[in-house]
GROMACS .gro file of C-alpha atoms in nm:
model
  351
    1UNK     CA    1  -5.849  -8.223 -22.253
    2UNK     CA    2  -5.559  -8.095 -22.048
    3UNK     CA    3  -5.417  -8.281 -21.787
    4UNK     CA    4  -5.338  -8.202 -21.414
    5UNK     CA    5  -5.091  -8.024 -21.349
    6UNK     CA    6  -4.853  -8.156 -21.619
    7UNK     CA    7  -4.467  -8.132 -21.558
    8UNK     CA    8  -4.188  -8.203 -21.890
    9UNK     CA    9  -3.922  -8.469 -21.776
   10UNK     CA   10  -3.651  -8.467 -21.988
   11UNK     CA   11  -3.430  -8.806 -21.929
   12UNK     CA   12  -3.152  -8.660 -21.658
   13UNK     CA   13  -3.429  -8.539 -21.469
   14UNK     CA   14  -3.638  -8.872 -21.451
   15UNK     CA   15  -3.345  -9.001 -21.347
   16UNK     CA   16  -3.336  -8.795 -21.055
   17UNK     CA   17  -3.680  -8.828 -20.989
   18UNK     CA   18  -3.614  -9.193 -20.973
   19UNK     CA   19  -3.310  -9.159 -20.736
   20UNK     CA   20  -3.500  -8.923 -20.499
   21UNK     CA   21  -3.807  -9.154 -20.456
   22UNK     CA   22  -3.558  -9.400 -20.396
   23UNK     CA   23  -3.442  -9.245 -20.067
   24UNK     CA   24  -3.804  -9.093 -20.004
   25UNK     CA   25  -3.970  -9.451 -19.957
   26UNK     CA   26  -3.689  -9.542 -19.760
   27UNK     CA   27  -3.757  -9.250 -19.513
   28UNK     CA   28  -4.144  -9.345 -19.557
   29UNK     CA   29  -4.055  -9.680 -19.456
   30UNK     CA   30  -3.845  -9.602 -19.135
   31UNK     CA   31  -4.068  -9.349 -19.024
   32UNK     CA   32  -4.399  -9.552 -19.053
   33UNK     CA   33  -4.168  -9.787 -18.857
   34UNK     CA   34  -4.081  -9.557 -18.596
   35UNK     CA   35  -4.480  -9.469 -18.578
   36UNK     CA   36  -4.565  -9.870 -18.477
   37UNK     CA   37  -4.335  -9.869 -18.228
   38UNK     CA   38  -4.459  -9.545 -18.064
   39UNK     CA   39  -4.802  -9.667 -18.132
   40UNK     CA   40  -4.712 -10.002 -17.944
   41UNK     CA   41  -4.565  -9.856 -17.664
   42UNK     CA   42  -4.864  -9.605 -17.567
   43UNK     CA   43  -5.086  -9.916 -17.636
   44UNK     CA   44  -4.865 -10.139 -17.372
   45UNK     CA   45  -4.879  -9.855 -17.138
   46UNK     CA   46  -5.258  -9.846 -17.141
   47UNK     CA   47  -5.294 -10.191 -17.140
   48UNK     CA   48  -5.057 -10.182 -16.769
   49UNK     CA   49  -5.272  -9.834 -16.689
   50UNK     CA   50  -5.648  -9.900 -16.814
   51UNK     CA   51  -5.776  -9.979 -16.415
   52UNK     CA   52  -5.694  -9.603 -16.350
   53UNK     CA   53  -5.862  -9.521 -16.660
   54UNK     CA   54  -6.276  -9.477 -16.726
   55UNK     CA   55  -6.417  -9.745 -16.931
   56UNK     CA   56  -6.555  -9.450 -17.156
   57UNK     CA   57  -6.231  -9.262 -17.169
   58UNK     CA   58  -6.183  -9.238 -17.585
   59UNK     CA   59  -5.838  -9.178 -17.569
   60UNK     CA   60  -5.737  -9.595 -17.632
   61UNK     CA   61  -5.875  -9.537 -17.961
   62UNK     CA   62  -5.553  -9.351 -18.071
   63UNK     CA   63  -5.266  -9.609 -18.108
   64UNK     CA   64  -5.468  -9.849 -18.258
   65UNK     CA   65  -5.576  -9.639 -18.545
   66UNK     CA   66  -5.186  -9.506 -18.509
   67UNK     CA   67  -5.105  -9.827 -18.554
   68UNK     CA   68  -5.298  -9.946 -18.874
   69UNK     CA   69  -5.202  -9.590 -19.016
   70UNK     CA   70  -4.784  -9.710 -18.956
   71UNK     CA   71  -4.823 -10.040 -19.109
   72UNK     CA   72  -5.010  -9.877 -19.427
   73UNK     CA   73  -4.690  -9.626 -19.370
   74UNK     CA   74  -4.454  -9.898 -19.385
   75UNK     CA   75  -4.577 -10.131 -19.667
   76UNK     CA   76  -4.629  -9.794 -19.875
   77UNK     CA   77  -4.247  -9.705 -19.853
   78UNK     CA   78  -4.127 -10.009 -19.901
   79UNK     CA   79  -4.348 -10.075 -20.249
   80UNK     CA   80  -4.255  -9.694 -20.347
   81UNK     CA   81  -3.860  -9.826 -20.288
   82UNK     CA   82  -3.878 -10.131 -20.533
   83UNK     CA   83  -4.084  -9.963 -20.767
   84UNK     CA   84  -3.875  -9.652 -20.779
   85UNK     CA   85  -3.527  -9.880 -20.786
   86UNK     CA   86  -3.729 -10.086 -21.068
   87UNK     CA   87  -3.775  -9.788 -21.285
   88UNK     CA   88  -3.412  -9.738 -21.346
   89UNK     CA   89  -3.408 -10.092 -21.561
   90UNK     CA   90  -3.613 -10.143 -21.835
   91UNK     CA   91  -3.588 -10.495 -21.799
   92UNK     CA   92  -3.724 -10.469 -21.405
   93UNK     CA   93  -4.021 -10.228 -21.416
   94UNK     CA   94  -4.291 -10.426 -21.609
   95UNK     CA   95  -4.389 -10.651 -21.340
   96UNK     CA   96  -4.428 -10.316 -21.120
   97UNK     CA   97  -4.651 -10.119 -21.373
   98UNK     CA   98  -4.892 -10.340 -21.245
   99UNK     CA   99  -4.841 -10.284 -20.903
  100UNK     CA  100  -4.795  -9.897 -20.880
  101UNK     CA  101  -5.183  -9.830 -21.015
  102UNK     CA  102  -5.331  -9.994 -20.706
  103UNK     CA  103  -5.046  -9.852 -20.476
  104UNK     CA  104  -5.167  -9.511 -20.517
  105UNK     CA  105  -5.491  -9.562 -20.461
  106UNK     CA  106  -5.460  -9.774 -20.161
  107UNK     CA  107  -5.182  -9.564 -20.063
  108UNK     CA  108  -5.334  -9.258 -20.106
  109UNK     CA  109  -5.729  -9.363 -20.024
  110UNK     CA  110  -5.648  -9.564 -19.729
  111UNK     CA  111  -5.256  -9.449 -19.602
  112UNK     CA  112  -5.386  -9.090 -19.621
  113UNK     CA  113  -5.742  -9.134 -19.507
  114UNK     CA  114  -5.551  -9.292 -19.179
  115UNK     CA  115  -5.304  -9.088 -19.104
  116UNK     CA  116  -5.536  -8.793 -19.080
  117UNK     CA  117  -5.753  -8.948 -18.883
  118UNK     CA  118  -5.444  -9.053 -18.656
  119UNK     CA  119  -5.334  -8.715 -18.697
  120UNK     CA  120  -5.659  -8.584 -18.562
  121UNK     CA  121  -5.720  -8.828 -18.276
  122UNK     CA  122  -5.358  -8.704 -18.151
  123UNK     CA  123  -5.467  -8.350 -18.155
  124UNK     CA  124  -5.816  -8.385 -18.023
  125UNK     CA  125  -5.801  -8.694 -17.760
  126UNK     CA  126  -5.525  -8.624 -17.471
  127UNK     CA  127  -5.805  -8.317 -17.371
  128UNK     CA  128  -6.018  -8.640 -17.268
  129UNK     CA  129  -5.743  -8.804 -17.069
  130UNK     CA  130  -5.820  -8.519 -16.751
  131UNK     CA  131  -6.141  -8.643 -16.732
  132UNK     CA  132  -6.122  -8.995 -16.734
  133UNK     CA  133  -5.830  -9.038 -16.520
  134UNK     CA  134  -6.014  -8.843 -16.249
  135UNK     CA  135  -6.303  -9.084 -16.256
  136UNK     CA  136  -6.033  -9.365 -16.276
  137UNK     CA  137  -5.835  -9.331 -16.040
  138UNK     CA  138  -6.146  -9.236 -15.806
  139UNK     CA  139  -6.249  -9.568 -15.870
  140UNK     CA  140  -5.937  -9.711 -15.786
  141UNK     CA  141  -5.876  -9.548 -15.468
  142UNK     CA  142  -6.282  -9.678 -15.335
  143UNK     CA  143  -6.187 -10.053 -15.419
  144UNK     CA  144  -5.819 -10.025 -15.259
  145UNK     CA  145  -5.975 -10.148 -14.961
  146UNK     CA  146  -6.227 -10.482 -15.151
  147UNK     CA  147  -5.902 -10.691 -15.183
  148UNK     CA  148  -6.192 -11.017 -15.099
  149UNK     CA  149  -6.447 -10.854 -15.420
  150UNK     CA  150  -6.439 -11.029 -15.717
  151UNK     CA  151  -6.325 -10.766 -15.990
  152UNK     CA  152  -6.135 -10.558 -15.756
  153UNK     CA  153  -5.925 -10.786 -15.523
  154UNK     CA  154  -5.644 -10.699 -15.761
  155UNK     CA  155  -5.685 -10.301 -15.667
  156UNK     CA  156  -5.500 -10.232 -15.378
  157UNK     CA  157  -5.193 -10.422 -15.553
  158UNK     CA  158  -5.220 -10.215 -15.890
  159UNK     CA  159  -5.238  -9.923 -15.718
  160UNK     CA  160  -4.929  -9.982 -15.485
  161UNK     CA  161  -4.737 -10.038 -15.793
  162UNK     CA  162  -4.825  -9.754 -15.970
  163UNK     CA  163  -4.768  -9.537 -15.654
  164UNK     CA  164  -4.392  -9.683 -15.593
  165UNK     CA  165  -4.339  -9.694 -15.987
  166UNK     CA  166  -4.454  -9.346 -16.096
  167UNK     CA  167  -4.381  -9.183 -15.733
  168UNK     CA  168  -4.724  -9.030 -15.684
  169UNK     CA  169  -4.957  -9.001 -15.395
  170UNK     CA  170  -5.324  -9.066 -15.380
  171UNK     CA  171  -5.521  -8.860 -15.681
  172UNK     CA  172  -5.429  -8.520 -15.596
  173UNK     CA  173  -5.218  -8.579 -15.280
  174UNK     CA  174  -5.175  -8.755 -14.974
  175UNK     CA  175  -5.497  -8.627 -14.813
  176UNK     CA  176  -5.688  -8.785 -15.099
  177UNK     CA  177  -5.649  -9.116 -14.852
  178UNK     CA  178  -5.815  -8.903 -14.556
  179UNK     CA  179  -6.144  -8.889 -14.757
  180UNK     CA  180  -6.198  -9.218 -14.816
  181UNK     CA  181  -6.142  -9.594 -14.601
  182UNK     CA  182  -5.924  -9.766 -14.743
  183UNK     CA  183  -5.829  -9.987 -14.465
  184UNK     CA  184  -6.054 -10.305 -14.540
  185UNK     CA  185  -6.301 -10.418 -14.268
  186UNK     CA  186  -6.143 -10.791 -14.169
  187UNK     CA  187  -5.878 -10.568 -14.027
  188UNK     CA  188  -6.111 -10.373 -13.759
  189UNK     CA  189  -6.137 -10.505 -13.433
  190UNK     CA  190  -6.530 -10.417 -13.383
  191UNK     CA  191  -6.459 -10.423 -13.020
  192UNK     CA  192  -6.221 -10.132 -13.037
  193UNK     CA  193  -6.379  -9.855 -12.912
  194UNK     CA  194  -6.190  -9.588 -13.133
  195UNK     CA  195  -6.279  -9.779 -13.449
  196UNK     CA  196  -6.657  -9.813 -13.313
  197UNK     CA  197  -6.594  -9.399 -13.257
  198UNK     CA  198  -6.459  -9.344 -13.607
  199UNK     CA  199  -6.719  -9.534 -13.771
  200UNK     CA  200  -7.022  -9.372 -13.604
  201UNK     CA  201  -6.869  -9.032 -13.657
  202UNK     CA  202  -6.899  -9.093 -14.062
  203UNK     CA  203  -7.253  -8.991 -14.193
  204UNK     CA  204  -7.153  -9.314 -14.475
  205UNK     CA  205  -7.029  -9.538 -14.192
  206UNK     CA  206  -6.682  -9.574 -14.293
  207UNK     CA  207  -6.334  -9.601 -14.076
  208UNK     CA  208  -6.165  -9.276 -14.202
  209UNK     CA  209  -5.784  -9.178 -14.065
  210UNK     CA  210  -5.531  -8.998 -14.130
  211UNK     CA  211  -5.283  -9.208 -14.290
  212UNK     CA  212  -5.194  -9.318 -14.612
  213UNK     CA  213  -5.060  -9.690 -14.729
  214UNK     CA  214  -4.703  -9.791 -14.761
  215UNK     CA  215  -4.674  -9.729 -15.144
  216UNK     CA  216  -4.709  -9.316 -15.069
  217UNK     CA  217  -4.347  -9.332 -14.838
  218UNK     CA  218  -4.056  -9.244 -15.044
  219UNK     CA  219  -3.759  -9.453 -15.006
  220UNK     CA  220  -3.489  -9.266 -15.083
  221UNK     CA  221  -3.581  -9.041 -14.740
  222UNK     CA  222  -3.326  -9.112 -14.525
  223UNK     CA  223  -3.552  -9.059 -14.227
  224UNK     CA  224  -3.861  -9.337 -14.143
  225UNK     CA  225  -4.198  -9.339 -14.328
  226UNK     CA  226  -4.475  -9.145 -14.149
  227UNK     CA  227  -4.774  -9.302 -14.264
  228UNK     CA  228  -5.056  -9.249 -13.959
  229UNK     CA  229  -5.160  -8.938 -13.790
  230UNK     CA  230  -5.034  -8.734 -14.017
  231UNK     CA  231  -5.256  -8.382 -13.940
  232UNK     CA  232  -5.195  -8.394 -13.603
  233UNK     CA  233  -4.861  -8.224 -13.587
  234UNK     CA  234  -4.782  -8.251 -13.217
  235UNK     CA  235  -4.783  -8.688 -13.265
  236UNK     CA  236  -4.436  -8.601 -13.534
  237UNK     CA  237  -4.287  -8.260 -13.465
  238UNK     CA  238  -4.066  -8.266 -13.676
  239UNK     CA  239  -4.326  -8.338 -13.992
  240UNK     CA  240  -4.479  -8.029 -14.150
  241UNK     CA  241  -4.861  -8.112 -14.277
  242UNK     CA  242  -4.746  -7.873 -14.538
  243UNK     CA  243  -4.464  -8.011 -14.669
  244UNK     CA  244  -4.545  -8.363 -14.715
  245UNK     CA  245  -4.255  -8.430 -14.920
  246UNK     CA  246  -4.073  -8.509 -14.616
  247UNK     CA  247  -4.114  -8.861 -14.692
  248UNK     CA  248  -4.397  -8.920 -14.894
  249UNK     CA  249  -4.470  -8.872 -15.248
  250UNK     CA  250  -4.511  -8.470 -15.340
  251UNK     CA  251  -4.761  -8.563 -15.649
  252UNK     CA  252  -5.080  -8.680 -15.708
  253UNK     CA  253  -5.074  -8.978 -15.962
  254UNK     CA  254  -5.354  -8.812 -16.156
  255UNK     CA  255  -5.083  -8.520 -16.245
  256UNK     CA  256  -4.799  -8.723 -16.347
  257UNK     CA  257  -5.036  -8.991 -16.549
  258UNK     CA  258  -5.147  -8.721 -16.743
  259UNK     CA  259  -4.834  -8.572 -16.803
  260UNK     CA  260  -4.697  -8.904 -16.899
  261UNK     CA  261  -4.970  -9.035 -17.136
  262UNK     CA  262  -5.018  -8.651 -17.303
  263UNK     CA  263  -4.612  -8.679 -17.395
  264UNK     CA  264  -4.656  -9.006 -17.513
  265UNK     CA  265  -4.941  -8.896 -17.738
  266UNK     CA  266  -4.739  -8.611 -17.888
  267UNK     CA  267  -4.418  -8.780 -17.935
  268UNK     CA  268  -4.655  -9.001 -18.158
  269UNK     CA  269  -4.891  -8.704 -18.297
  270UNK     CA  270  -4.492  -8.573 -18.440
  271UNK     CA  271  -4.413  -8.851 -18.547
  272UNK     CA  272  -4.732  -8.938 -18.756
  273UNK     CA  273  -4.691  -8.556 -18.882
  274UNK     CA  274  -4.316  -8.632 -19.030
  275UNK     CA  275  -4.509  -8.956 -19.177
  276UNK     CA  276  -4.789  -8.787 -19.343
  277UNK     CA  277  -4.588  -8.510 -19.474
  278UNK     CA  278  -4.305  -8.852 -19.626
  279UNK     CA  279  -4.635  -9.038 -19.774
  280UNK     CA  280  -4.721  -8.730 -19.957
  281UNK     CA  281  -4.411  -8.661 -20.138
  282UNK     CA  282  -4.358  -9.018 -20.250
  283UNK     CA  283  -4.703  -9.101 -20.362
  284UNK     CA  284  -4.716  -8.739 -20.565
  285UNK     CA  285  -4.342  -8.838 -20.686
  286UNK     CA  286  -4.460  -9.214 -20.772
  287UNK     CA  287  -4.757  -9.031 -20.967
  288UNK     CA  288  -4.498  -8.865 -21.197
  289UNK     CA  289  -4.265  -9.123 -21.253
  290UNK     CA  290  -4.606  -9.363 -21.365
  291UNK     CA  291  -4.736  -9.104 -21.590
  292UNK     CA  292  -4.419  -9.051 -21.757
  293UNK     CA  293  -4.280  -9.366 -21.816
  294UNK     CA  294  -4.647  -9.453 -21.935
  295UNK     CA  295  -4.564  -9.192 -22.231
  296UNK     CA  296  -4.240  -9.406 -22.312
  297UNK     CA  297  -4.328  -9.732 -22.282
  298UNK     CA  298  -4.194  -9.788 -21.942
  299UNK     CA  299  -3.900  -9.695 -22.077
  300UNK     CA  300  -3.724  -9.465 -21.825
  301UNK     CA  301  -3.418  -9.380 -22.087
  302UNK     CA  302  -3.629  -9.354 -22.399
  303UNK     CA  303  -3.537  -9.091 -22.694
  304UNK     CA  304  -3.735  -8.736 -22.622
  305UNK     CA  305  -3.912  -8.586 -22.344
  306UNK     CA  306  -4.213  -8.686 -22.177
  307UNK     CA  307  -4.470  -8.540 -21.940
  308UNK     CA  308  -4.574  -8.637 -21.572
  309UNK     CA  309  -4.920  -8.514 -21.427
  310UNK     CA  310  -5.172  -8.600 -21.155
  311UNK     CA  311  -5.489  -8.689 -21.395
  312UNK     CA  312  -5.557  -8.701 -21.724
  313UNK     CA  313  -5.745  -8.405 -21.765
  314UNK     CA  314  -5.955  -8.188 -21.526
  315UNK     CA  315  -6.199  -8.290 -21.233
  316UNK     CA  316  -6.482  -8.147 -21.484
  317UNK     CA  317  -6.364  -8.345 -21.781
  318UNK     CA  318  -6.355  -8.613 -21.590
  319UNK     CA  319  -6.654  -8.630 -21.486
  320UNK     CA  320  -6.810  -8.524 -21.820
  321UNK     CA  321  -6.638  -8.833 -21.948
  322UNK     CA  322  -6.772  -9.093 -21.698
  323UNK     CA  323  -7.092  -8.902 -21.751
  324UNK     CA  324  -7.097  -8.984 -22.167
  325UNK     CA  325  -6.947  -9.332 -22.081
  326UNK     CA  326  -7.240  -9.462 -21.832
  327UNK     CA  327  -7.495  -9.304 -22.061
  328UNK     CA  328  -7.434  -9.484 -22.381
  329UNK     CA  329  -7.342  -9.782 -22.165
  330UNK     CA  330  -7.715  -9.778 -22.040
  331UNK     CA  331  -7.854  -9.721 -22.345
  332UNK     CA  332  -7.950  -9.991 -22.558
  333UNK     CA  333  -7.782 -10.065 -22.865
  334UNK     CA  334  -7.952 -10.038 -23.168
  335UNK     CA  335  -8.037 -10.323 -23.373
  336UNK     CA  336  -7.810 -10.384 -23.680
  337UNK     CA  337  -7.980 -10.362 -23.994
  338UNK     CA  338  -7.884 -10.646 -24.247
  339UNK     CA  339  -7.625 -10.613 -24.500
  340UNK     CA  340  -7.759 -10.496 -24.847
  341UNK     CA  341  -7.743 -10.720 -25.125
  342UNK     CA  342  -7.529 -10.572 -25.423
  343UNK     CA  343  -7.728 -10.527 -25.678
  344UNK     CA  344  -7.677 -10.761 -25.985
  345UNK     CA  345  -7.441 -10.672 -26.270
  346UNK     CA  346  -7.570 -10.568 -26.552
  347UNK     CA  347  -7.474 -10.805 -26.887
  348UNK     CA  348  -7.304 -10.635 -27.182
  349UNK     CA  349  -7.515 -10.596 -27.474
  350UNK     CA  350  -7.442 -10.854 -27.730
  351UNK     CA  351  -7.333 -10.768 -28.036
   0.00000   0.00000   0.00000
């Protein structure tokens, strides 16, 4: 039976092989590295932004599977380095023969199966992020004004921060805080007869204005914040309804989250490409170093070529083998039939 794609490795090129894994792993190891620590820091950011998220929003799936998928990354590269470095002396490898058996599989069964499904989750989840950031940060903006609910008292402050920290306005823009009251009820005077008017004018019975809160202003304009009244252009002549940005925010915090967490995601879908691509080459490389230091006793300087390859012998053999093995395995071994008795010798005729 042929093996797998074989390939003759004469000594100088083992040597190389060796050498090259060497630096491979290495590069395995800093880029599965590299992969945690993007993985950690899109994790940290949804931790800080999962109130503006929906609960059913997939996409926080991602950096933890990005994360087990670096750490399988790492420990792979850094095996594949001492294995590869151990090959060079005779005296060294032994202990690793053991080792580099159940590297490859884990490696290759568990490393791979992770990175493509990291890989995929990269490509396929930031189309969910539109979605539930719109129903988030909905949410959000309804329970800016329950800062005495249990659950949301913590809204309005969350939101302020994110407004002054990522310099966005309401969901879409400023008007976004027209639509909805966000002013909460301990601060009405019920005797005022223009909150009385505002609040009977609402088919839903809430106190809608025109203003937004104190997180929208922008501080760098050198003029002050206009916060109230804002569509009624003859209370600020010199403030444009259509250019808000004035002195408030321009964007809508459901633009620049998205833009934020969707270049997060492929900074890490790159770098989880660069990793796959790493634990490829040294797990096929490890493959042919194993296989052909098998054929010389883990000798990696032994007399006369020797041949690498990726199995034994074909996927049909293979299977034809484990086939023959499991069947005379199962059946039952015949019972052994008792020695014969030599028969007796014959005396010599006397004479």
């Amino acid at each position: 039976m042929a093996p797998v794609l074989p390939l003759v490795l004469p000594l100088q090129p083992r040597i190389r092989l060796a050498q090259g894994l060497w630096l491979l792993s290495w590069l395995l190891a800093l880029a599965g590295g590299l992969a945690l620590l993007c993985s950690g820091h899109l994790l940290a950011q949804l931790w800080h932004l999962h109130t503006f998220l929906a609960p059913s929003c997939p996409f926080a799936a991602l950096p933890h599977v990005a994360l087990a998928a670096g750490a399988v990354a790492l420990g792979t590269g850094l095996v594949g380095a001492g294995a590869s470095r151990a090959s060079l002396d005779a005296a060294q490898y032994p202990p690793w023969r053991k080792v580099l058996g159940p590297l490859l599989v884990v490696g290759t069964a568990g490393g791979g199966g992770l990175l493509v499904l990291a890989l995929g989750l990269a490509l396929a989840l930031p189309g969910s992020l539109d979605t539930g950031l719109e129903e988030g940060l909905g949410t959000a903006l309804a329970h800016y004004k329950d800062t005495e609910v249990p659950g949301h008292c913590h809204a309005k402050r969350l939101l302020d921060e994110l407004q002054l920290k990522h310099h966005c306005c309401g969901r879409h823009g400023y008007k976004d805080w027209f639509g909805i009251q966000w002013v909460s009820s301990r601060y009405l005077d019920p005797n005022d007869q223009d909150v009385v008017d505002r609040i009977q004018s609402n088919v839903e019975g809430l106190y809608l204005i025109d203003s937004v809160p104190f997180s929208c202003c922008n501080p760098h304009s050198a003029r002050p914040c206009l916060q109230s009244r804002l569509s009624e252009p003859h209370v600020h002549p010199l403030f444009d309804p259509r250019q808000p940005n004035l002195n408030l925010w321009a964007q809508g915090c459901h633009r620049v989250l998205l833009g934020h967490l969707q270049g997060l995601a492929s900074m890490l879908g790159s770098m989880l490409a660069v990793t796959f691509l790493l634990q490829i080459l040294v797990l096929l490389g490890l493959r042919y170093l194993q296989t052909a230091l098998e054929g010389l006793g883990g000798v990696i300087d032994g007399e006369g070529e020797t041949q690498g390859y990726l199995f034994p012998s074909g996927l049909k053999d293979m299977l034809k083998t484990a086939w023959r093995q499991g069947g005379v395995a199962d059946r039952p071994a015949p019972e052994e039939a008792p020695p014969e008795e030599a028969p007796p010798k014959e005396g010599l005729p006397e004479a």
